[in-house]
Structure formats: structure tokens, C-alpha cells
Coordinates of C-alpha atoms and ligand atoms in Angstrom, one line a residue:
X150 CA 101.6 105.9 71.2
X151 CA 104.3 108.3 72.1
X152 CA 103.5 111.6 73.9
X153 CA 106.2 114.4 74.2
X154 CA 105.6 117.6 76.0
X155 CA 107.6 120.4 77.4
X156 CA 107.8 122.0 80.9
X157 CA 110.3 124.1 82.7
X158 CA 111.1 121.8 85.6
X159 CA 110.6 118.0 85.5
X160 CA 110.4 116.7 89.1
X161 CA 111.2 113.0 89.5
X162 CA 109.4 111.7 92.8
X163 CA 106.3 112.8 94.5
X164 CA 107.3 112.6 98.1
X165 CA 107.7 115.6 100.4
X166 CA 110.6 117.0 98.5
X167 CA 109.1 116.8 95.0
X168 CA 105.7 117.9 96.2
X169 CA 107.0 120.9 98.1
X170 CA 109.3 121.9 95.3
X171 CA 106.4 121.7 92.8
X172 CA 104.2 124.0 94.9
X173 CA 107.0 126.5 95.5
X174 CA 107.6 126.7 91.7
X175 CA 103.9 126.8 90.8
X176 CA 103.4 129.7 93.3
X177 CA 105.8 131.6 91.1
X178 CA 104.1 130.6 87.9
X179 CA 106.8 128.2 86.8
X180 CA 105.7 125.2 84.8
X181 CA 106.6 121.9 86.3
X182 CA 105.3 118.3 86.5
X183 CA 106.0 115.5 89.0
X184 CA 106.5 112.0 87.9
X185 CA 105.8 109.6 90.7
X186 CA 106.3 105.7 90.4
X187 CA 103.7 104.8 93.1
X188 CA 100.0 105.2 93.3
X189 CA 98.6 108.3 95.2
X190 CA 97.2 105.9 97.8
X191 CA 100.6 104.4 98.4
X192 CA 102.3 107.7 98.7
X193 CA 99.7 109.0 101.1
X194 CA 99.8 105.8 103.2
X195 CA 103.5 106.1 104.2
X196 CA 104.0 106.4 107.9
X197 CA 107.2 108.5 108.5
X198 CA 108.3 111.0 111.2
X199 CA 106.3 113.8 112.6
X200 CA 108.3 116.8 113.8
X201 CA 108.6 120.0 111.6
X202 CA 111.2 122.5 112.1
X203 CA 110.1 126.2 112.2
X204 CA 111.6 126.6 108.6
X205 CA 109.5 123.8 107.3
X206 CA 106.3 125.3 108.7
X207 CA 107.3 128.6 107.3
X208 CA 107.5 127.0 103.8
X209 CA 104.0 125.5 104.1
X210 CA 102.8 128.9 105.2
X211 CA 104.4 130.6 102.3
X212 CA 102.5 128.5 99.9
X213 CA 99.4 128.8 101.9
X214 CA 99.1 125.1 102.5
X215 CA 98.9 125.3 106.3
X216 CA 95.2 125.1 107.2
X217 CA 95.2 121.7 108.8
X218 CA 98.8 122.2 110.1
X219 CA 97.4 125.3 112.0
X220 CA 94.3 123.4 113.2
X221 CA 95.9 120.1 114.1
X222 CA 99.7 120.7 114.6
X223 CA 100.9 120.4 118.1
X224 CA 103.4 123.0 119.2
X225 CA 106.5 121.6 120.9
X226 CA 108.1 124.1 123.2
X227 CA 110.3 121.6 124.9
X228 CA 112.3 118.5 124.3
X229 CA 113.1 115.9 126.9
X230 CA 116.1 113.5 127.3
X231 CA 115.3 110.6 129.6
X232 CA 118.2 109.3 131.4
X233 CA 118.8 106.8 134.2
X234 CA 118.9 109.8 136.5
X235 CA 115.6 111.3 135.2
X236 CA 114.4 113.8 132.7
X237 CA 116.4 116.6 131.2
X238 CA 114.0 119.1 129.8
X239 CA 115.4 121.4 127.1
X240 CA 113.3 124.5 127.0
X241 CA 113.2 125.1 123.2
X242 CA 110.9 128.2 123.6
X243 CA 113.1 130.0 126.2
X244 CA 116.4 129.1 124.5
X245 CA 115.5 129.9 120.9
X246 CA 112.3 132.0 121.0
X247 CA 111.0 129.3 118.6
X248 CA 109.3 126.0 118.6
X249 CA 108.9 122.9 116.6
X250 CA 105.5 121.4 115.5
X251 CA 104.3 117.8 115.7
X252 CA 102.5 117.2 112.5
X253 CA 102.9 113.9 110.6
X254 CA 104.8 113.7 107.4
X255 CA 101.8 111.7 106.1
X256 CA 99.6 114.7 106.8
X257 CA 102.1 117.1 105.1
X258 CA 102.1 114.8 101.9
X259 CA 98.4 114.5 101.9
X260 CA 97.9 118.3 102.1
X261 CA 100.3 118.9 99.4
X262 CA 98.7 116.4 97.0
X263 CA 95.3 117.7 97.8
X264 CA 96.3 121.2 97.0
X265 CA 98.0 120.4 93.7
X266 CA 95.1 120.5 91.1
X267 CA 94.0 124.0 92.3
X268 CA 97.6 125.2 92.0
X269 CA 98.1 123.8 88.4
X270 CA 100.6 121.3 89.8
X271 CA 100.4 118.1 87.7
X272 CA 101.4 114.8 89.4
X273 CA 101.7 111.7 87.3
X274 CA 101.2 108.8 89.6
X275 CA 102.0 105.2 88.5
X276 CA 104.7 106.3 86.1
X277 CA 106.9 103.3 85.3
X278 CA 110.4 102.9 83.9
X279 CA 111.1 106.4 84.7
X280 CA 114.5 107.4 83.1
X281 CA 116.6 110.6 82.9
X282 CA 118.3 111.6 79.7
X283 CA 121.0 114.1 78.7
X284 CA 121.1 115.7 82.1
X285 CA 124.4 117.4 81.1
X286 CA 122.9 119.0 78.1
X287 CA 120.7 121.9 77.4
X288 CA 117.8 119.8 76.7
X289 CA 117.4 117.2 79.5
X290 CA 114.4 114.9 79.5
X291 CA 112.5 112.4 81.5
X292 CA 110.8 109.4 80.0
X293 CA 108.2 107.0 81.5
X294 CA 105.5 104.6 80.6
X295 CA 101.9 104.8 81.8
X296 CA 98.9 102.8 80.8
X297 CA 101.0 101.2 78.0
X298 CA 102.0 104.4 76.4
X299 CA 105.5 105.9 76.3
X300 CA 105.9 109.5 77.5
X301 CA 108.7 112.0 77.1
X302 CA 109.0 115.3 79.1
X303 CA 111.5 117.8 77.8
X304 CA 112.6 120.3 80.4
X305 CA 115.0 123.1 81.2
X306 CA 115.9 121.4 84.4
X307 CA 115.3 118.0 86.2
X308 CA 114.9 117.8 90.0
X309 CA 115.8 114.5 91.4
X310 CA 113.4 114.0 94.3
X311 CA 113.1 110.3 94.0
X312 CA 114.5 109.3 97.4
X313 CA 117.2 106.8 98.3
X314 CA 116.3 104.2 95.6
X315 CA 115.4 106.4 92.6
X316 CA 117.1 106.7 89.2
X317 CA 118.3 110.3 89.7
X318 CA 121.6 109.5 91.4
X319 CA 122.4 106.9 88.7
X320 CA 122.2 109.7 86.1
X321 CA 125.3 111.3 87.5
X322 CA 128.6 109.8 86.4
X323 CA 130.8 108.2 89.1
X324 CA 133.6 110.6 88.4
X325 CA 131.4 113.5 89.8
X326 CA 130.4 111.7 92.9
X327 CA 131.7 111.3 96.4
X328 CA 129.6 109.2 98.9
X329 CA 129.8 108.9 102.7
X330 CA 128.0 106.3 104.7
X331 CA 127.6 105.2 108.3
X332 CA 125.3 102.1 109.0
X333 CA 124.3 101.8 112.5
X334 CA 124.3 98.3 114.4
X335 CA 120.5 98.5 115.3
X336 CA 117.1 99.5 114.0
X337 CA 114.0 101.1 115.3
X338 CA 110.9 99.3 116.1
X339 CA 107.9 101.7 115.8
X340 CA 104.3 101.6 116.6
X341 CA 101.4 104.0 115.9
X342 CA 98.3 103.6 117.9
X343 CA 95.2 105.5 118.8
X344 CA 96.0 106.0 122.5
X345 CA 96.8 109.3 124.3
X346 CA 100.5 110.2 124.6
X347 CA 102.3 109.5 127.9
X348 CA 103.8 112.9 128.0
X349 CA 102.9 116.4 126.6
X350 CA 106.4 116.7 124.8
X351 CA 108.7 114.2 123.1
X352 CA 110.9 112.0 125.3
X353 CA 114.2 110.7 123.9
X354 CA 115.1 108.1 126.5
X355 CA 118.4 106.3 127.0
X356 CA 118.0 103.5 129.6
X357 CA 120.4 100.7 130.5
X358 CA 118.3 98.6 128.2
X359 CA 118.6 100.9 125.2
X360 CA 117.0 103.8 123.5
X361 CA 113.3 104.6 123.4
X362 CA 111.2 107.5 121.9
X363 CA 107.8 108.7 123.0
X364 CA 106.3 110.9 120.4
X365 CA 102.7 111.7 119.3
X366 CA 100.5 112.7 116.3
X367 CA 97.6 114.2 118.3
X368 CA 96.2 114.2 121.9
X369 CA 94.7 110.7 121.0
X370 CA 97.3 109.3 118.7
X371 CA 100.8 108.1 120.0
X372 CA 104.0 107.1 118.1
X373 CA 106.7 105.2 119.9
X374 CA 110.0 103.6 119.0
X375 CA 112.6 101.4 120.6
X376 CA 115.9 100.4 119.4
X377 CA 116.2 96.7 118.4
X378 CA 119.1 94.6 117.1
X379 CA 119.1 94.4 113.3
X380 CA 118.3 90.6 113.6
X381 CA 114.9 91.3 115.1
X382 CA 111.8 90.4 113.0
X383 CA 108.4 92.1 113.2
X384 CA 106.6 88.9 113.5
X385 CA 108.3 88.4 116.9
X386 CA 106.8 91.6 118.2
X387 CA 103.2 91.4 119.2
X388 CA 102.1 94.8 120.3
X389 CA 101.8 93.7 123.9
X390 CA 105.5 92.7 124.0
X391 CA 106.4 96.3 122.8
X392 CA 104.0 97.9 125.3
X393 CA 105.8 96.0 128.2
X394 CA 109.1 97.4 127.1
X395 CA 107.8 100.9 126.7
X396 CA 106.3 100.6 130.2
X397 CA 109.8 99.8 131.6
X398 CA 111.7 102.4 129.5
X399 CA 109.5 105.3 130.4
X400 CA 108.7 104.3 134.0
X401 CA 109.6 107.3 136.2
X402 CA 110.1 109.6 133.2
X403 CA 106.7 110.1 131.5
X404 CA 104.1 112.0 133.4
X405 CA 101.4 109.5 132.6
X406 CA 101.4 105.7 132.2
X407 CA 101.7 104.2 128.7
X408 CA 98.3 103.8 127.4
X409 CA 97.9 100.6 125.4
X410 CA 95.9 99.9 122.3
X411 CA 95.8 98.0 119.0
X412 CA 98.7 98.9 116.5
X413 CA 97.6 101.0 113.5
X414 CA 101.1 100.3 112.3
X415 CA 104.2 98.6 113.3
X416 CA 107.4 98.6 111.5
X417 CA 111.3 98.0 111.9
X418 CA 113.5 100.4 110.1
X419 CA 117.4 100.4 110.0
X420 CA 119.3 103.6 110.8
X421 CA 121.8 105.1 108.4
X422 CA 123.8 108.3 107.8
X423 CA 124.5 108.8 104.2
X424 CA 125.5 111.7 101.9
X425 CA 125.7 111.6 98.1
X426 CA 127.9 114.7 97.4
X427 CA 126.7 115.5 93.9
X428 CA 123.6 117.5 94.4
X429 CA 124.1 119.3 91.1
X430 CA 125.2 117.9 87.7
X431 CA 124.4 119.7 84.5
X432 CA 120.7 120.5 84.4
X433 CA 120.0 117.9 87.2
X434 CA 119.5 118.9 90.8
X435 CA 118.9 116.4 93.7
X436 CA 116.9 117.2 96.8
X437 CA 115.9 115.2 99.9
X438 CA 116.5 111.5 100.3
X439 CA 117.9 111.3 96.8
X440 CA 120.9 113.1 98.1
X441 CA 121.2 112.2 101.8
X442 CA 119.8 110.0 104.6
X443 CA 119.8 110.8 108.3
X444 CA 119.0 108.5 111.2
X445 CA 115.6 109.5 112.7
X446 CA 117.0 110.4 116.0
X447 CA 117.0 114.1 115.2
X448 CA 113.7 114.0 113.3
X449 CA 115.6 115.6 110.3
X450 CA 114.6 113.6 107.2
X451 CA 111.6 115.7 106.1
X452 CA 113.1 118.9 107.4
X453 CA 116.4 118.5 105.5
X454 CA 114.5 117.7 102.3
X455 CA 112.4 120.9 102.9
X456 CA 115.6 123.0 103.3
X457 CA 117.1 121.6 100.1
X458 CA 113.9 122.4 98.3
X459 CA 113.7 126.0 99.7
X460 CA 117.2 126.6 98.4
X461 CA 116.5 125.0 94.9
X462 CA 113.2 126.7 94.5
X463 CA 114.7 130.1 95.3
X464 CA 117.5 129.4 92.8
X465 CA 115.2 128.4 90.0
X466 CA 112.8 131.4 90.7
X467 CA 115.9 133.7 90.5
X468 CA 116.9 132.1 87.2
X469 CA 113.4 132.5 85.6
X470 CA 112.7 135.9 87.1
X471 CA 116.0 137.7 86.6
X472 CA 118.1 135.4 84.6
X473 CA 120.3 135.1 87.8
X474 CA 122.4 131.9 87.7
X475 CA 124.2 132.3 91.0
X476 CA 121.7 130.4 93.1
X477 CA 121.8 127.4 90.8
X478 CA 125.5 127.5 90.5
X479 CA 125.8 127.8 94.4
X480 CA 123.1 125.2 95.2
X481 CA 125.2 122.2 95.9
X482 CA 127.7 124.1 98.2
X483 CA 124.8 125.9 100.1
X484 CA 122.7 122.7 100.4
X485 CA 125.7 120.5 101.5
X486 CA 126.8 123.0 104.2
X487 CA 123.4 122.4 105.8
X488 CA 123.3 118.7 105.0
X489 CA 126.5 118.1 106.8
X490 CA 125.6 120.1 109.9
X491 CA 122.3 118.2 110.0
X492 CA 124.0 114.9 109.5
X493 CA 126.3 115.7 112.4
X494 CA 123.4 116.6 114.7
X495 CA 121.5 113.4 113.9
X496 CA 124.7 111.3 114.2
X497 CA 125.4 113.0 117.6
X498 CA 122.1 112.2 119.1
X499 CA 122.3 108.6 117.7
X500 CA 125.7 108.1 119.3
X501 CA 124.6 109.7 122.6
X502 CA 121.3 107.9 123.2
X503 CA 121.8 104.3 121.8
X504 CA 123.5 101.4 123.3
X505 CA 125.9 100.0 120.7
X506 CA 126.5 96.2 120.7
X507 CA 129.8 95.6 122.7
X508 CA 130.3 99.3 123.3
X509 CA 131.8 98.6 126.7
X510 CA 131.6 100.3 130.0
X511 CA 133.7 103.3 129.0
X512 CA 131.4 104.5 126.2
X513 CA 128.5 104.2 128.4
X514 CA 130.2 106.4 130.9
X515 CA 131.0 108.9 128.3
X516 CA 127.3 108.9 127.3
X517 CA 126.2 109.4 130.8
X518 CA 128.8 112.1 131.4
X519 CA 127.7 114.0 128.3
X520 CA 124.1 113.8 129.4
X521 CA 125.2 115.1 132.9
X522 CA 127.0 118.0 131.2
X523 CA 123.9 118.8 129.1
X524 CA 121.8 118.7 132.2
X525 CA 123.9 121.4 133.8
X526 CA 124.8 123.5 130.7
X527 CA 122.5 126.2 129.2
X528 CA 125.0 126.5 126.4
X529 CA 124.8 122.9 125.4
X530 CA 120.9 122.9 125.8
X531 CA 120.8 126.0 123.6
X532 CA 122.9 124.2 120.9
X533 CA 120.6 121.2 121.0
X534 CA 117.5 123.4 121.0
X535 CA 118.5 125.6 118.0
X536 CA 119.5 122.4 115.9
X537 CA 116.3 120.6 116.9
X538 CA 114.0 123.6 116.0
X539 CA 116.1 124.1 112.8
X540 CA 119.0 126.2 111.9
X541 CA 117.9 129.4 109.9
X542 CA 117.4 128.7 106.2
Ligands
APR728 N1 110.3 107.0 89.5 C1 109.5 107.9 90.0 N2 109.4 108.1 91.3 C2 110.1 107.4 92.2 C3 111.1 106.4 91.6 C4 111.1 106.3 90.2 N3 112.0 105.4 89.7 N4 111.8 105.9 92.7 C5 111.3 106.6 93.8 N5 110.3 107.4 93.5 C6 109.5 108.1 94.4 C7 109.0 107.3 95.7 O1 107.9 106.5 95.4 C8 108.7 108.5 96.6 O2 107.3 108.9 96.5 O3 110.1 109.2 94.9 C9 109.6 109.7 96.1 C10 110.7 109.9 97.2 O4 110.1 110.3 98.4 P1 110.9 110.1 99.8 O5 111.5 108.8 99.8 O6 109.9 110.4 100.8 O7 112.0 111.2 99.8 P2 111.8 112.8 100.0 O8 110.7 113.4 99.2 O9 113.2 113.3 99.8 O10 111.4 113.0 101.5 C11 112.3 112.7 102.5 O11 110.7 111.2 103.3 O12 111.0 108.9 103.3 C12 111.0 110.0 104.1 O13 112.5 109.6 105.8 C13 112.3 110.3 104.7 O14 111.6 112.1 106.1 C14 112.3 111.8 104.8 C15 111.5 112.3 103.7
PHB729 C1 107.8 110.6 115.1 O1 107.0 111.2 115.7 O2 107.6 109.7 114.3 C2 109.3 111.0 115.4 C3 109.6 112.0 116.2 C4 111.0 112.4 116.5 C5 111.9 111.6 115.8 C6 111.6 110.5 115.0 C7 110.3 110.2 114.7 O3 113.2 111.9 116.1

């Protein structure tokens, strides 16, 4: 059986970018549908980062999906860099008048999915063989199969929010694409555990044994990471081995000892900087990881997706409300300007805080000198603070 229906915006991908875009459009009465490959449970089970920029929390408040965020989000007024000489606290509140919020991406995704039915936002989970068609025509469409039936969605626009492995990028011809990539020679080994955090704020530590991050999800749930060689295998890392490393990396930096407990989740993820410089082609617009990847060092993945979606939603709303095409025509330029500034910030922190294989003594001295300069420079601390809390949308 073939089913064909029309909508205004077909959104491919039901992660943070697709979900947030769907809600922003629905809040303005624009018809849209999200086509998601995975099950709802799979999408909601993903463990990702957990720091929201002020602009991202503003978007959640704009659509009124902020009740749990307000109740459970943890205000981050400061950011700490751990160095061999001690902590450098960057007073985000004093330097920017703003703050970041610790609230897991998992929770954001869950809130957006829970709110979808009441807002008339349709999410098709377990859609298979998703394909984009005629994206450079006035009648683009998305096809997929579900429960053995073929489906076709005809739309005015397609939003490619399908992450770094989705089909949207492939719908754009190579002649329209420029790609930039930097793969880092290490990964992050992460652990999530129901133990109280070792510090009240995040600590990004660079020790003579490498990078470590102390983060959190709540007063009783912690998230930690250490850099590891790309050759490391998860099966070689029982939780106790990681707790031992974290003890050493945060000794003398954190205000409390590292509390230990069983891992709720452990994973190793590579680090990459990547930009796919074709965020608009015909009636197709890319947003989020479909267009770019940042290393997690700046906690920017979700926030950059949210910024893309804020720009794209406002452009689509202007098109439907006032017939104004300028936002859509200017989307790629506006989004990429922020993408590159965010890529630079994430790259900068990654280069500053990690030990690169065979980096030599000189680069380490440059890292230490940079940290020493940051420690004494309000201007540098303000620059880091304003980028961490998020540049204005
Ligand atoms: N068809 C439909 N959906 C697809 C397909 C496909 N062929 N391929 C991928 N998807 C879905 C994925 O299952 C996922 O739910 O697209 C969604 C993309 O979501 P994300 O990868 O989370 O990307 P995005 O929404 O841009 O959010 C970026 O999420 O993964 C983190 O680190 C990333 O923090 C960043 C944030
Ligand atoms: C997290 O809490 O998972 C987290 C925090 C900051 C980062 C990356 C991840 O830079």
C-alpha cells in the first residue's frame, strides 16, 4: 500500500535538532512531520553531553517546554580549568551576566518527544529506507517504509536534521559542497554514575597524564571523561580502573573526593571537527550534526544544533507569515558564521587541554603558558566565558 501526504516542512531526523525545529514551527501553526529511523526508546536512551547555552534554554522557554529544565537544571555560574598549578575559576556570571545550565541532552530529547502529541507534532519512529527526492525542485519529497508500507511526504521544504550519518548530505551534489575536517589522535572515555559530583561546577583538567572532565547531571549523578588513545577498548576499562585515574587527575583540584559507584553507562568516543559547507541547497536545509561536528570539549554539539534551528525556524516562519524569503536565502551564511566561530572555540579548548601523542615539550610549554596567561587575564577569561555561555543568537 502506498500512502502519500503533504506537509509544509518534512524534517528528517528526530534528534535534538529535528525535535526543536518541529516544535518551533508547530508553535507558529506550520505543518511539519518528523521522520526518524530509530525507535523512540533508542532516541531517548542516547547519553550525550549536558551543558545548555543561555540561547538554548531561551528556545526551550520560548516553546514552553522548560518545566523539568527549571526544576532539575543546575545553574553553572562558573567554569574551572584544572592545571598542574591548580584551578583557574572563570566567573561566567560576573564576566557575562549570564550562566550556562547543566541539563542532560537525554532529558531535552525526552521533554521534546513527550510534548509532541499535544502540540500536533507528528514523529514517525522506525521509518526505514528514508530517501530525499527532488530537493532542488519546487516539489521536494521524502519517502520511507514503515510496517511494510511505502510512504511519501510531499513538502515545501525538507530540513535535514539526520546527524552525521543520515541521507540528507548525500542529497546535495558534490559540486555544491566544501568539506573541512580535523580528526584528533585520541578519544574520550566517559562514565555516568549515580554518585555525587566532586565539585559544584565543571572542571576541565589538563594534567601531565592528559585531559579529564568532571561534569554532572544532578546533585546525585556525575559524568566524567578522560582522554584515551584511539586504540583503547572499552572492555579493558573496568569502572575501578577509571575511578583510579580520575582520583589522580582531580587530586588537589576538586573540592570533594571522587565518589565511586557502578557505571550506568561507559563509552569511548572519537573527537572530530567537521563542517559540511552546504547547509542550503534548493528546498533542502541542513541543521545540527548533519552539517557539522564539534569535539565535545566546548560542550557545543547540542547548542550549535539549537542555534541552526533557531535561525532556520525564524526564516521559515518569515516565509510563511510574510512571504519574506531573505531569511531562507541568508540561512547558510548566517548559520556558517556561527558554526565556524563555535568550531574554533571547541578546537581551541581541545588543543589547549589535551596531550597530543608526540607533541613534544615545546607544545606543552605553550599550553602551560596559555593557561598561565588565562589565569591572569580578565580579557581572556571573558572571551572564554562569553563563548562557553554562548554567543548571542
Ligand atoms: N532516516 C531518519 N532518521 C535518521 C537517519 C535516516 N536515514 N539517519 C539518522 N537519523 C536520525 C538519528 O537516528 C538521530 O535520531 O537523525 C537523528 C540525528 O540526531 P543527532 O545525531 O543527535 O543530531 P542532532 O539532532 O543534530 O543533534 C546534535 O546530538 O548526537 C548529538 O553530539 C551531538 O550534541 C550533538 C547533538
Ligand atoms: C557532559 O556533562 O556530558 C559534558 C560537559 C561538558 C562537555 C562535554 C560533556 O564539554
